[in-house]
PDB file of C-alpha atoms in Angstrom:
ATOM      1  CA  MET B1303      72.080  69.514 -64.993  1.00 81.00           C
ATOM      2  CA  TRP B1304      70.282  67.663 -67.721  1.00 87.00           C
ATOM      3  CA  LYS B1305      67.602  65.393 -66.181  1.00 86.00           C
ATOM      4  CA  ALA B1306      65.518  62.403 -67.523  1.00 82.00           C
ATOM      5  CA  GLY B1307      62.380  63.997 -66.168  1.00 84.00           C
ATOM      6  CA  GLY B1308      63.188  67.544 -66.829  1.00 88.00           C
ATOM      7  CA  ALA B1309      61.289  70.190 -69.188  1.00 93.00           C
ATOM      8  CA  ARG B1310      61.182  69.491 -72.960  1.00 95.00           C
ATOM      9  CA  MET B1311      63.888  71.247 -74.903  1.00 97.00           C
ATOM     10  CA  ARG B1312      63.827  72.305 -78.574  1.00 98.00           C
ATOM     11  CA  VAL B1313      66.876  74.009 -80.027  1.00 98.00           C
ATOM     12  CA  PHE B1314      67.319  75.738 -83.399  1.00 98.00           C
ATOM     13  CA  ILE B1315      70.952  75.996 -84.781  1.00 97.00           C
ATOM     14  CA  SER B1316      72.100  78.057 -87.684  1.00 96.00           C
ATOM     15  CA  GLY B1317      75.259  79.630 -89.114  1.00 91.00           C
ATOM     16  CA  GLY B1318      77.583  79.840 -91.997  1.00 86.00           C
ATOM     17  CA  CYS B1319      78.601  76.672 -94.082  1.00 81.00           C
ATOM     18  CA  LYS B1320      81.582  74.553 -92.696  1.00 78.00           C
ATOM     19  CA  ASN B1321      81.299  76.407 -89.353  1.00 80.00           C
ATOM     20  CA  GLY B1322      80.935  73.080 -87.420  1.00 84.00           C
ATOM     21  CA  LYS B1323      77.019  73.374 -87.013  1.00 90.00           C
ATOM     22  CA  SER B1324      76.680  69.570 -87.474  1.00 89.00           C
ATOM     23  CA  TYR B1325      79.335  68.677 -85.047  1.00 88.00           C
ATOM     24  CA  TYR B1326      77.822  71.101 -82.488  1.00 91.00           C
ATOM     25  CA  ALA B1327      74.468  69.881 -83.003  1.00 95.00           C
ATOM     26  CA  GLN B1328      75.565  66.209 -82.585  1.00 93.00           C
ATOM     27  CA  ARG B1329      77.191  67.093 -79.360  1.00 92.00           C
ATOM     28  CA  LEU B1330      74.288  68.867 -77.990  1.00 95.00           C
ATOM     29  CA  ALA B1331      71.707  66.332 -79.015  1.00 96.00           C
ATOM     30  CA  HIS B1332      73.907  63.516 -77.451  1.00 94.00           C
ATOM     31  CA  ALA B1333      74.094  65.675 -74.294  1.00 94.00           C
ATOM     32  CA  MET B1334      70.198  65.999 -74.424  1.00 95.00           C
ATOM     33  CA  ARG B1335      69.529  62.192 -74.694  1.00 92.00           C
ATOM     34  CA  ARG B1336      67.065  60.712 -72.143  1.00 90.00           C
ATOM     35  CA  THR B1337      66.009  57.573 -73.587  1.00 88.00           C
ATOM     36  CA  GLY B1338      66.532  57.181 -77.263  1.00 92.00           C
ATOM     37  CA  LEU B1339      68.463  59.204 -79.750  1.00 96.00           C
ATOM     38  CA  TYR B1340      67.375  59.622 -83.409  1.00 97.00           C
ATOM     39  CA  TYR B1341      69.333  61.185 -86.263  1.00 96.00           C
ATOM     40  CA  ILE B1342      66.872  62.244 -88.819  1.00 97.00           C
ATOM     41  CA  ALA B1343      68.774  62.133 -92.105  1.00 94.00           C
ATOM     42  CA  THR B1344      67.375  64.437 -94.732  1.00 95.00           C
ATOM     43  CA  MET B1345      69.680  64.241 -97.686  1.00 91.00           C
ATOM     44  CA  ARG B1346      68.297  62.483-100.745  1.00 89.00           C
ATOM     45  CA  PRO B1347      71.419  60.666-102.525  1.00 85.00           C
ATOM     46  CA  SER B1348      71.427  61.502-106.145  1.00 82.00           C
ATOM     47  CA  ASP B1349      74.884  60.152-107.060  1.00 86.00           C
ATOM     48  CA  VAL B1350      77.942  58.167-105.983  1.00 89.00           C
ATOM     49  CA  GLU B1351      79.548  61.104-104.111  1.00 86.00           C
ATOM     50  CA  ASP B1352      76.401  61.716-102.056  1.00 84.00           C
ATOM     51  CA  HIS B1353      76.303  58.003-101.130  1.00 88.00           C
ATOM     52  CA  GLU B1354      80.022  58.150-100.056  1.00 88.00           C
ATOM     53  CA  ARG B1355      79.069  61.354 -98.070  1.00 82.00           C
ATOM     54  CA  ILE B1356      76.258  59.697 -96.271  1.00 86.00           C
ATOM     55  CA  LEU B1357      78.453  56.611 -95.419  1.00 88.00           C
ATOM     56  CA  ARG B1358      81.196  58.948 -94.181  1.00 84.00           C
ATOM     57  CA  HIS B1359      78.628  60.787 -91.843  1.00 82.00           C
ATOM     58  CA  ARG B1360      77.191  57.484 -90.627  1.00 86.00           C
ATOM     59  CA  ARG B1361      80.812  56.463 -89.703  1.00 85.00           C
ATOM     60  CA  GLU B1362      81.309  59.698 -87.878  1.00 80.00           C
ATOM     61  CA  ARG B1363      78.170  59.196 -85.829  1.00 88.00           C
ATOM     62  CA  LEU B1364      79.113  55.598 -84.808  1.00 88.00           C
ATOM     63  CA  GLY B1365      79.595  55.113 -81.099  1.00 89.00           C
ATOM     64  CA  TRP B1366      77.413  58.270 -80.323  1.00 90.00           C
ATOM     65  CA  GLY B1367      74.233  56.188 -79.897  1.00 92.00           C
ATOM     66  CA  PHE B1368      72.252  57.590 -82.748  1.00 95.00           C
ATOM     67  CA  GLU B1369      69.536  55.594 -84.555  1.00 95.00           C
ATOM     68  CA  THR B1370      69.564  56.909 -88.076  1.00 94.00           C
ATOM     69  CA  VAL B1371      66.200  57.457 -89.565  1.00 95.00           C
ATOM     70  CA  GLU B1372      65.993  58.298 -93.430  1.00 93.00           C
ATOM     71  CA  GLN B1373      63.349  61.166 -93.960  1.00 96.00           C
ATOM     72  CA  PRO B1374      64.049  63.304 -96.896  1.00 95.00           C
ATOM     73  CA  GLU B1375      60.471  64.661 -97.168  1.00 95.00           C
ATOM     74  CA  ASN B1376      57.148  64.363 -95.436  1.00 97.00           C
ATOM     75  CA  ILE B1377      58.872  64.952 -92.132  1.00 97.00           C
ATOM     76  CA  PRO B1378      55.914  64.012 -89.836  1.00 97.00           C
ATOM     77  CA  GLU B1379      56.144  60.480 -91.028  1.00 97.00           C
ATOM     78  CA  ILE B1380      59.031  60.018 -88.453  1.00 97.00           C
ATOM     79  CA  LEU B1381      56.267  60.191 -85.863  1.00 97.00           C
ATOM     80  CA  ASP B1382      54.965  56.879 -86.992  1.00 96.00           C
ATOM     81  CA  LYS B1383      58.555  55.277 -86.821  1.00 95.00           C
ATOM     82  CA  CYS B1384      60.079  56.851 -83.645  1.00 97.00           C
ATOM     83  CA  ASP B1385      59.314  57.143 -80.060  1.00 96.00           C
ATOM     84  CA  PRO B1386      58.340  60.906 -79.422  1.00 94.00           C
ATOM     85  CA  ASP B1387      59.922  60.903 -76.074  1.00 94.00           C
ATOM     86  CA  ALA B1388      63.347  60.144 -77.494  1.00 94.00           C
ATOM     87  CA  SER B1389      65.754  63.038 -78.391  1.00 95.00           C
ATOM     88  CA  PHE B1390      65.879  64.020 -82.101  1.00 98.00           C
ATOM     89  CA  LEU B1391      68.610  65.536 -84.260  1.00 97.00           C
ATOM     90  CA  LEU B1392      67.222  66.938 -87.656  1.00 98.00           C
ATOM     91  CA  ASP B1393      70.119  68.030 -90.114  1.00 94.00           C
ATOM     92  CA  SER B1394      69.080  70.051 -92.083  1.00 94.00           C
ATOM     93  CA  LEU B1395      66.065  72.145 -93.052  1.00 97.00           C
ATOM     94  CA  THR B1396      68.016  73.296 -96.013  1.00 95.00           C
ATOM     95  CA  ALA B1397      68.141  69.700 -97.481  1.00 95.00           C
ATOM     96  CA  LEU B1398      64.467  69.217 -96.691  1.00 97.00           C
ATOM     97  CA  LEU B1399      63.595  72.355 -98.428  1.00 97.00           C
ATOM     98  CA  SER B1400      65.777  71.474-101.390  1.00 94.00           C
ATOM     99  CA  ASN B1401      64.080  68.005-101.615  1.00 95.00           C
ATOM    100  CA  GLU B1402      60.529  69.457-101.399  1.00 95.00           C
ATOM    101  CA  MET B1403      61.125  72.432-103.724  1.00 95.00           C
ATOM    102  CA  PHE B1404      62.887  70.594-106.349  1.00 92.00           C
ATOM    103  CA  PRO B1405      61.232  67.236-106.734  1.00 89.00           C
ATOM    104  CA  PRO B1406      63.281  64.449-108.400  1.00 83.00           C
ATOM    105  CA  GLY B1407      62.236  63.665-112.005  1.00 81.00           C
ATOM    106  CA  LYS B1408      59.798  66.513-112.195  1.00 70.00           C
ATOM    107  CA  ALA B1409      60.405  69.700-114.068  1.00 71.00           C
ATOM    108  CA  ALA B1410      58.097  71.901-111.993  1.00 91.00           C
ATOM    109  CA  ILE B1411      59.585  73.760-108.969  1.00 93.00           C
ATOM    110  CA  ASN B1412      57.340  73.506-106.013  1.00 95.00           C
ATOM    111  CA  TYR B1413      56.941  77.015-104.898  1.00 96.00           C
ATOM    112  CA  GLY B1414      54.632  76.086-101.959  1.00 97.00           C
ATOM    113  CA  ALA B1415      57.285  73.973-100.320  1.00 97.00           C
ATOM    114  CA  ALA B1416      57.925  76.488 -97.601  1.00 98.00           C
ATOM    115  CA  ASP B1417      54.337  76.541 -96.363  1.00 98.00           C
ATOM    116  CA  LYS B1418      54.231  72.771 -96.345  1.00 98.00           C
ATOM    117  CA  ILE B1419      57.413  72.284 -94.374  1.00 98.00           C
ATOM    118  CA  THR B1420      56.547  75.125 -92.046  1.00 98.00           C
ATOM    119  CA  GLY B1421      53.409  73.326 -91.101  1.00 98.00           C
ATOM    120  CA  GLU B1422      55.023  69.981 -90.812  1.00 98.00           C
ATOM    121  CA  MET B1423      57.876  71.457 -88.620  1.00 98.00           C
ATOM    122  CA  ILE B1424      55.302  72.995 -86.302  1.00 98.00           C
ATOM    123  CA  GLU B1425      53.571  69.677 -86.056  1.00 98.00           C
ATOM    124  CA  LEU B1426      56.954  67.867 -85.368  1.00 98.00           C
ATOM    125  CA  LEU B1427      58.059  70.479 -82.668  1.00 98.00           C
ATOM    126  CA  ASP B1428      54.606  70.193 -80.896  1.00 97.00           C
ATOM    127  CA  SER B1429      54.892  66.365 -81.054  1.00 97.00           C
ATOM    128  CA  VAL B1430      58.403  65.357 -79.928  1.00 96.00           C
ATOM    129  CA  ARG B1431      59.850  65.857 -76.573  1.00 95.00           C
ATOM    130  CA  ASP B1432      63.476  67.045 -77.245  1.00 97.00           C
ATOM    131  CA  ILE B1433      64.926  68.014 -80.815  1.00 98.00           C
ATOM    132  CA  VAL B1434      67.679  69.967 -82.296  1.00 98.00           C
ATOM    133  CA  VAL B1435      67.210  71.355 -85.802  1.00 98.00           C
ATOM    134  CA  VAL B1436      69.997  72.471 -88.129  1.00 97.00           C
ATOM    135  CA  SER B1437      69.659  75.023 -90.919  1.00 97.00           C
ATOM    136  CA  ASP B1438      72.058  77.295 -92.961  1.00 95.00           C
ATOM    137  CA  PHE B1439      72.418  80.998 -92.652  1.00 94.00           C
ATOM    138  CA  ILE B1440      72.275  81.972 -96.459  1.00 93.00           C
ATOM    139  CA  TYR B1441      71.126  85.615 -96.033  1.00 93.00           C
ATOM    140  CA  SER B1442      74.205  87.865 -95.932  1.00 91.00           C
ATOM    141  CA  ASP B1443      76.054  87.605 -99.112  1.00 87.00           C
ATOM    142  CA  GLY B1444      76.870  90.339-101.439  1.00 77.00           C
ATOM    143  CA  LEU B1445      74.747  89.044-104.400  1.00 77.00           C
ATOM    144  CA  LEU B1446      71.244  89.862-105.678  1.00 76.00           C
ATOM    145  CA  TYR B1447      69.384  86.891-106.711  1.00 82.00           C
ATOM    146  CA  ASP B1448      66.261  86.397-108.756  1.00 79.00           C
ATOM    147  CA  GLY B1449      63.877  83.525-109.595  1.00 89.00           C
ATOM    148  CA  PRO B1450      64.130  80.190-107.711  1.00 91.00           C
ATOM    149  CA  ALA B1451      67.477  81.082-106.031  1.00 91.00           C
ATOM    150  CA  GLU B1452      65.891  84.068-104.354  1.00 91.00           C
ATOM    151  CA  TRP B1453      62.652  82.138-103.509  1.00 94.00           C
ATOM    152  CA  PHE B1454      64.717  79.357-101.894  1.00 95.00           C
ATOM    153  CA  ARG B1455      66.386  81.847 -99.582  1.00 94.00           C
ATOM    154  CA  ARG B1456      62.921  83.444 -98.816  1.00 95.00           C
ATOM    155  CA  SER B1457      61.418  79.956 -98.184  1.00 97.00           C
ATOM    156  CA  LEU B1458      64.172  78.693 -95.973  1.00 97.00           C
ATOM    157  CA  ALA B1459      64.029  81.977 -93.931  1.00 97.00           C
ATOM    158  CA  GLN B1460      60.300  81.534 -93.461  1.00 98.00           C
ATOM    159  CA  ILE B1461      60.812  77.970 -92.201  1.00 98.00           C
ATOM    160  CA  ASP B1462      63.855  78.977 -90.033  1.00 98.00           C
ATOM    161  CA  ARG B1463      61.973  81.734 -88.305  1.00 98.00           C
ATOM    162  CA  ALA B1464      58.895  79.435 -87.526  1.00 98.00           C
ATOM    163  CA  VAL B1465      61.084  76.888 -86.004  1.00 98.00           C
ATOM    164  CA  ALA B1466      63.214  79.540 -84.146  1.00 98.00           C
ATOM    165  CA  ALA B1467      59.867  81.087 -82.779  1.00 97.00           C
ATOM    166  CA  ARG B1468      59.072  77.670 -81.312  1.00 97.00           C
ATOM    167  CA  SER B1469      62.370  76.744 -79.893  1.00 98.00           C
ATOM    168  CA  ASP B1470      63.532  77.003 -76.386  1.00 98.00           C
ATOM    169  CA  ALA B1471      67.081  77.925 -77.464  1.00 98.00           C
ATOM    170  CA  VAL B1472      68.306  79.538 -80.683  1.00 98.00           C
ATOM    171  CA  ILE B1473      72.027  79.236 -81.549  1.00 96.00           C
ATOM    172  CA  GLU B1474      74.310  80.739 -84.100  1.00 95.00           C
ATOM    173  CA  ILE B1475      77.411  78.759 -84.807  1.00 91.00           C
ATOM    174  CA  VAL B1476      80.545  80.882 -85.679  1.00 84.00           C
ATOM    175  CA  PHE B1477      83.538  78.809 -86.277  1.00 77.00           C
ATOM    176  CA  SER B1478      82.567  75.921 -83.799  1.00 82.00           C
ATOM    177  CA  GLY B1479      81.507  78.471 -81.253  1.00 82.00           C
ATOM    178  CA  ALA B1480      78.034  79.429 -80.071  1.00 89.00           C
ATOM    179  CA  VAL B1481      76.312  82.824 -80.100  1.00 92.00           C
ATOM    180  CA  VAL B1482      73.204  82.156 -78.037  1.00 95.00           C
ATOM    181  CA  HIS B1483      70.310  84.328 -79.056  1.00 96.00           C
ATOM    182  CA  ARG B1484      67.655  82.802 -76.918  1.00 97.00           C
ATOM    183  CA  GLY B1485      67.851  80.402 -73.885  1.00 97.00           C
ATOM    184  CA  ALA B1486      71.492  80.884 -72.714  1.00 95.00           C
ATOM    185  CA  GLU B1487      70.379  80.884 -69.022  1.00 95.00           C
ATOM    186  CA  ARG B1488      68.601  77.585 -69.340  1.00 96.00           C
ATOM    187  CA  LEU B1489      71.170  75.856 -71.535  1.00 95.00           C
ATOM    188  CA  ARG B1490      73.899  76.748 -69.026  1.00 94.00           C
ATOM    189  CA  ARG B1491      71.734  75.673 -66.039  1.00 94.00           C
ATOM    190  CA  GLU B1492      71.116  72.308 -67.566  1.00 94.00           C
ATOM    191  CA  GLY B1493      74.862  71.731 -68.476  1.00 93.00           C
ATOM    192  CA  LEU B1494      74.125  72.209 -72.318  1.00 94.00           C
ATOM    193  CA  LEU B1495      76.499  74.960 -73.003  1.00 90.00           C
ATOM    194  CA  PRO B1496      80.211  74.653 -73.233  1.00 82.00           C
ATOM    195  CA  ALA B1497      82.110  76.522 -70.412  1.00 77.00           C
ATOM    196  CA  GLY B1498      83.482  79.946 -71.035  1.00 66.00           C
ATOM    197  CA  GLY B1499      82.571  82.870 -73.485  1.00 56.00           C
ATOM    198  CA  ALA B1500      80.238  85.677 -73.272  1.00 52.00           C
ATOM    199  CA  ALA B1501      76.943  84.064 -74.443  1.00 49.00           C
TER     200      ALA B1501
ATOM    201  CA  MET E1364      68.618 107.589 -85.442  1.00 95.00           C
ATOM    202  CA  LYS E1365      68.243 103.900 -85.173  1.00 96.00           C
ATOM    203  CA  LEU E1366      69.985 101.399 -87.557  1.00 96.00           C
ATOM    204  CA  ILE E1367      68.526  97.818 -87.945  1.00 97.00           C
ATOM    205  CA  VAL E1368      70.727  95.447 -89.805  1.00 95.00           C
ATOM    206  CA  GLY E1369      70.922  91.796 -90.413  1.00 95.00           C
ATOM    207  CA  GLY E1370      70.621  89.265 -93.238  1.00 95.00           C
ATOM    208  CA  GLU E1371      67.783  89.051 -95.819  1.00 95.00           C
ATOM    209  CA  TYR E1372      64.372  87.875 -94.287  1.00 96.00           C
ATOM    210  CA  GLN E1373      65.519  87.978 -90.757  1.00 96.00           C
ATOM    211  CA  GLY E1374      62.461  90.099 -89.555  1.00 97.00           C
ATOM    212  CA  LYS E1375      64.146  93.501 -89.624  1.00 98.00           C
ATOM    213  CA  LEU E1376      61.081  95.307 -90.795  1.00 98.00           C
ATOM    214  CA  ASP E1377      58.650  93.416 -88.607  1.00 98.00           C
ATOM    215  CA  TYR E1378      60.805  94.294 -85.651  1.00 98.00           C
ATOM    216  CA  ALA E1379      60.725  97.931 -86.519  1.00 98.00           C
ATOM    217  CA  LEU E1380      56.923  98.074 -87.005  1.00 98.00           C
ATOM    218  CA  GLY E1381      56.300  96.060 -83.979  1.00 98.00           C
ATOM    219  CA  ARG E1382      58.490  97.895 -81.609  1.00 97.00           C
ATOM    220  CA  PHE E1383      57.754 101.459 -82.604  1.00 97.00           C
ATOM    221  CA  GLY E1384      54.035 100.879 -83.358  1.00 98.00           C
ATOM    222  CA  LEU E1385      54.162 101.777 -87.005  1.00 98.00           C
ATOM    223  CA  ALA E1386      52.363 100.647 -90.177  1.00 98.00           C
ATOM    224  CA  PRO E1387      53.575  99.708 -93.803  1.00 97.00           C
ATOM    225  CA  GLY E1388      52.482 103.398 -94.593  1.00 97.00           C
ATOM    226  CA  ASP E1389      55.218 104.706 -92.409  1.00 98.00           C
ATOM    227  CA  VAL E1390      57.888 103.083 -94.620  1.00 98.00           C
ATOM    228  CA  TRP E1391      59.958 104.356 -97.367  1.00 97.00           C
ATOM    229  CA  PHE E1392      60.837 101.339 -99.744  1.00 97.00           C
ATOM    230  CA  CYS E1393      63.979 102.016-101.331  1.00 97.00           C
ATOM    231  CA  GLU E1394      63.653  99.155-103.897  1.00 93.00           C
ATOM    232  CA  TYR E1395      62.922 100.371-107.330  1.00 90.00           C
ATOM    233  CA  ALA E1396      62.512 103.884-105.898  1.00 93.00           C
ATOM    234  CA  GLY E1397      65.425 105.549-107.742  1.00 92.00           C
ATOM    235  CA  ALA E1398      68.568 107.299-106.793  1.00 94.00           C
ATOM    236  CA  ARG E1399      66.989 109.946-104.413  1.00 93.00           C
ATOM    237  CA  LEU E1400      66.730 109.012-100.835  1.00 96.00           C
ATOM    238  CA  ASN E1401      63.183 109.891 -99.557  1.00 95.00           C
ATOM    239  CA  THR E1402      63.255 111.032 -96.012  1.00 95.00           C
ATOM    240  CA  ASP E1403      59.648 111.951 -95.468  1.00 96.00           C
ATOM    241  CA  LYS E1404      58.749 108.846 -93.661  1.00 97.00           C
ATOM    242  CA  PRO E1405      59.951 107.519 -90.299  1.00 98.00           C
ATOM    243  CA  VAL E1406      61.416 104.288 -91.629  1.00 98.00           C
ATOM    244  CA  ILE E1407      63.831 103.901 -94.548  1.00 98.00           C
ATOM    245  CA  TYR E1408      63.958 100.225 -95.684  1.00 98.00           C
ATOM    246  CA  LYS E1409      66.273  98.453 -97.786  1.00 97.00           C
ATOM    247  CA  LEU E1410      68.826 101.203 -97.802  1.00 98.00           C
ATOM    248  CA  GLU E1411      71.045  98.699 -99.703  1.00 96.00           C
ATOM    249  CA  ARG E1412      68.895  99.004-102.715  1.00 96.00           C
ATOM    250  CA  TRP E1413      68.965 102.849-102.653  1.00 98.00           C
ATOM    251  CA  ILE E1414      72.773 102.603-102.507  1.00 97.00           C
ATOM    252  CA  PHE E1415      72.789 100.313-105.532  1.00 96.00           C
ATOM    253  CA  ASP E1416      70.610 102.891-107.400  1.00 97.00           C
ATOM    254  CA  ALA E1417      72.637 105.930-106.164  1.00 97.00           C
ATOM    255  CA  LEU E1418      75.979 104.180-107.385  1.00 97.00           C
ATOM    256  CA  ARG E1419      74.481 103.432-110.772  1.00 96.00           C
ATOM    257  CA  ALA E1420      73.512 107.148-111.072  1.00 97.00           C
ATOM    258  CA  GLY E1421      76.984 107.997-110.354  1.00 97.00           C
ATOM    259  CA  LEU E1422      76.402 109.389-106.874  1.00 97.00           C
ATOM    260  CA  ASP E1423      78.543 108.917-103.765  1.00 96.00           C
ATOM    261  CA  PRO E1424      76.362 107.364-101.148  1.00 96.00           C
ATOM    262  CA  ASP E1425      78.467 108.428 -98.171  1.00 94.00           C
ATOM    263  CA  ALA E1426      78.309 112.051 -99.440  1.00 95.00           C
ATOM    264  CA  GLU E1427      74.652 111.915 -99.914  1.00 96.00           C
ATOM    265  CA  LEU E1428      74.041 110.457 -96.463  1.00 96.00           C
ATOM    266  CA  GLU E1429      76.271 113.087 -94.935  1.00 95.00           C
ATOM    267  CA  ALA E1430      74.296 115.907 -96.779  1.00 96.00           C
ATOM    268  CA  LEU E1431      71.018 114.152 -95.503  1.00 95.00           C
ATOM    269  CA  ARG E1432      72.361 113.825 -91.902  1.00 92.00           C
ATOM    270  CA  PRO E1433      70.078 116.359 -90.129  1.00 94.00           C
ATOM    271  CA  GLY E1434      66.939 114.746 -91.721  1.00 94.00           C
ATOM    272  CA  LEU E1435      68.037 111.262 -90.646  1.00 96.00           C
ATOM    273  CA  ARG E1436      68.293 112.127 -86.943  1.00 94.00           C
ATOM    274  CA  ASP E1437      64.993 110.767 -86.160  1.00 96.00           C
ATOM    275  CA  LYS E1438      64.701 108.032 -88.608  1.00 98.00           C
ATOM    276  CA  ILE E1439      64.854 104.240 -88.350  1.00 98.00           C
ATOM    277  CA  ILE E1440      67.083 102.990 -91.102  1.00 98.00           C
ATOM    278  CA  ILE E1441      66.945  99.406 -92.151  1.00 98.00           C
ATOM    279  CA  CYS E1442      69.698  97.831 -94.141  1.00 97.00           C
ATOM    280  CA  THR E1443      70.434  94.210 -95.199  1.00 95.00           C
ATOM    281  CA  ASP E1444      73.857  92.982 -94.275  1.00 93.00           C
ATOM    282  CA  VAL E1445      75.466  91.852 -97.626  1.00 92.00           C
ATOM    283  CA  SER E1446      78.951  91.644 -96.433  1.00 86.00           C
ATOM    284  CA  CYS E1447      79.449  87.878 -95.787  1.00 81.00           C
ATOM    285  CA  GLY E1448      79.700  86.211 -99.174  1.00 76.00           C
ATOM    286  CA  VAL E1449      82.320  85.565-101.669  1.00 74.00           C
ATOM    287  CA  VAL E1450      83.698  88.757-103.317  1.00 78.00           C
ATOM    288  CA  PRO E1451      81.532  89.249-106.293  1.00 84.00           C
ATOM    289  CA  ALA E1452      83.104  88.852-109.738  1.00 86.00           C
ATOM    290  CA  ASP E1453      81.140  91.713-111.169  1.00 91.00           C
ATOM    291  CA  PRO E1454      82.841  95.234-110.427  1.00 93.00           C
ATOM    292  CA  GLU E1455      79.466  96.992-110.050  1.00 94.00           C
ATOM    293  CA  ARG E1456      78.426  94.336-107.263  1.00 92.00           C
ATOM    294  CA  ARG E1457      81.757  94.560-105.686  1.00 91.00           C
ATOM    295  CA  ALA E1458      81.553  98.246-105.442  1.00 93.00           C
ATOM    296  CA  TRP E1459      77.981  98.137-104.174  1.00 94.00           C
ATOM    297  CA  ARG E1460      78.830  95.525-101.483  1.00 92.00           C
ATOM    298  CA  GLU E1461      81.576  97.619-100.023  1.00 91.00           C
ATOM    299  CA  ALA E1462      79.500 100.818-100.117  1.00 94.00           C
ATOM    300  CA  VAL E1463      76.779  99.222 -98.355  1.00 94.00           C
ATOM    301  CA  GLY E1464      79.312  98.027 -95.574  1.00 91.00           C
ATOM    302  CA  ARG E1465      80.888 101.590 -95.357  1.00 90.00           C
ATOM    303  CA  ALA E1466      77.481 103.049 -95.137  1.00 93.00           C
ATOM    304  CA  CYS E1467      76.194 100.847 -92.406  1.00 92.00           C
ATOM    305  CA  ALA E1468      79.568 101.158 -90.342  1.00 88.00           C
ATOM    306  CA  ARG E1469      79.037 104.971 -90.422  1.00 90.00           C
ATOM    307  CA  LEU E1470      75.538 105.272 -89.889  1.00 93.00           C
ATOM    308  CA  ALA E1471      75.951 102.839 -86.838  1.00 90.00           C
ATOM    309  CA  ARG E1472      78.530 105.241 -85.340  1.00 88.00           C
ATOM    310  CA  GLY E1473      75.985 108.016 -85.550  1.00 90.00           C
ATOM    311  CA  SER E1474      73.030 106.062 -84.227  1.00 92.00           C
ATOM    312  CA  ASP E1475      71.820 106.053 -80.606  1.00 92.00           C
ATOM    313  CA  GLU E1476      70.995 102.319 -81.163  1.00 93.00           C
ATOM    314  CA  VAL E1477      72.003  99.505 -83.554  1.00 93.00           C
ATOM    315  CA  VAL E1478      70.033  96.351 -83.525  1.00 95.00           C
ATOM    316  CA  ARG E1479      71.208  93.081 -85.475  1.00 95.00           C
ATOM    317  CA  MET E1480      68.226  90.693 -86.287  1.00 96.00           C
ATOM    318  CA  PHE E1481      68.837  86.821 -86.442  1.00 96.00           C
ATOM    319  CA  CYS E1482      65.989  84.656 -87.254  1.00 95.00           C
ATOM    320  CA  GLY E1483      63.516  87.136 -85.749  1.00 96.00           C
ATOM    321  CA  ILE E1484      65.586  87.847 -82.566  1.00 96.00           C
ATOM    322  CA  PRO E1485      67.164  91.120 -81.800  1.00 96.00           C
ATOM    323  CA  THR E1486      70.589  91.647 -80.394  1.00 93.00           C
ATOM    324  CA  ILE E1487      71.691  95.244 -79.487  1.00 91.00           C
ATOM    325  CA  LEU E1488      75.112  95.963 -80.675  1.00 87.00           C
ATOM    326  CA  THR E1489      77.608  98.346 -79.103  1.00 79.00           C
ATOM    327  CA  GLN E1490      79.939 100.634 -80.905  1.00 75.00           C
ATOM    328  CA  TRP E1491      82.284 103.617 -80.637  1.00 78.00           C
ATOM    329  CA  ARG E1492      80.074 106.598 -81.525  1.00 75.00           C
ATOM    330  CA  ASP E1493      81.250 109.440 -83.613  1.00 73.00           C
ATOM    331  CA  GLU E1494      82.135 112.394 -81.600  1.00 66.00           C
ATOM    332  CA  GLY E1495      80.327 115.739 -81.914  1.00 53.00           C
TER     333      GLY E1495
END
């Protein structure tokens, strides 16, 4: 079972939209808590709808023991605000990339955002003890993109793969269920995998 | 024949080159290469782009692949999975998306191994093989 003094655990979660990734990630991060539990909120609100969404998400997390830290960019700054031995949930890489690649009030797209975030995420993963990182699987639709949209996909995949490569467990969420691509044995041993299934 | 599928940028080519000890010079890149499928190199990459060009040239990708079948036996074919989005409004894209799905399902049944890549991690898939 999950122990206060056990080995560190870094988990990468991705999957299609509205498949239940955030809920799964919250359950997992909650199960992984040892001391503190931080929710790294990445969305940068731009209108009333966004503010309402953020309030709704905050209400949903009430009672789970998360301390919410707003960090829509420059992600290693959370290391100055948080105890690195706590457990973290970062949701999502997609929002982080969007914030950094399309800076507010500036016309220029930052095509170097992926390199910046990749470096920052490696620093974060090397610094914190336990973390769950959520991203979005946007790579299998039947369209051919060009310009910024294709660069966004390429950029997110670069960050995803760097984070996944350094993660102890890699999970694809399919309609609330987990397909475990790495770390199934350890997740099960430590009581971090729902019962049943073929994973 | 080996078939490697998965979403865009999931590490399909890196996996093929790494696992089989190949170099970029061993790869036929289908993108912008026209409607003729070249089978001179051990790896055929971005088959979905060849299918797009073949359809545009009025060819039937399934019939073309069937005719090339003996030459594909020792190939590593890499194709992007484009099957998981909204049905495209454009009829050409719609036909392309379906043709890619059909071609992959068929190639998979004729392959001795099918691998799906997710974030750089391979999963070996199992499927009923075509008989004969």
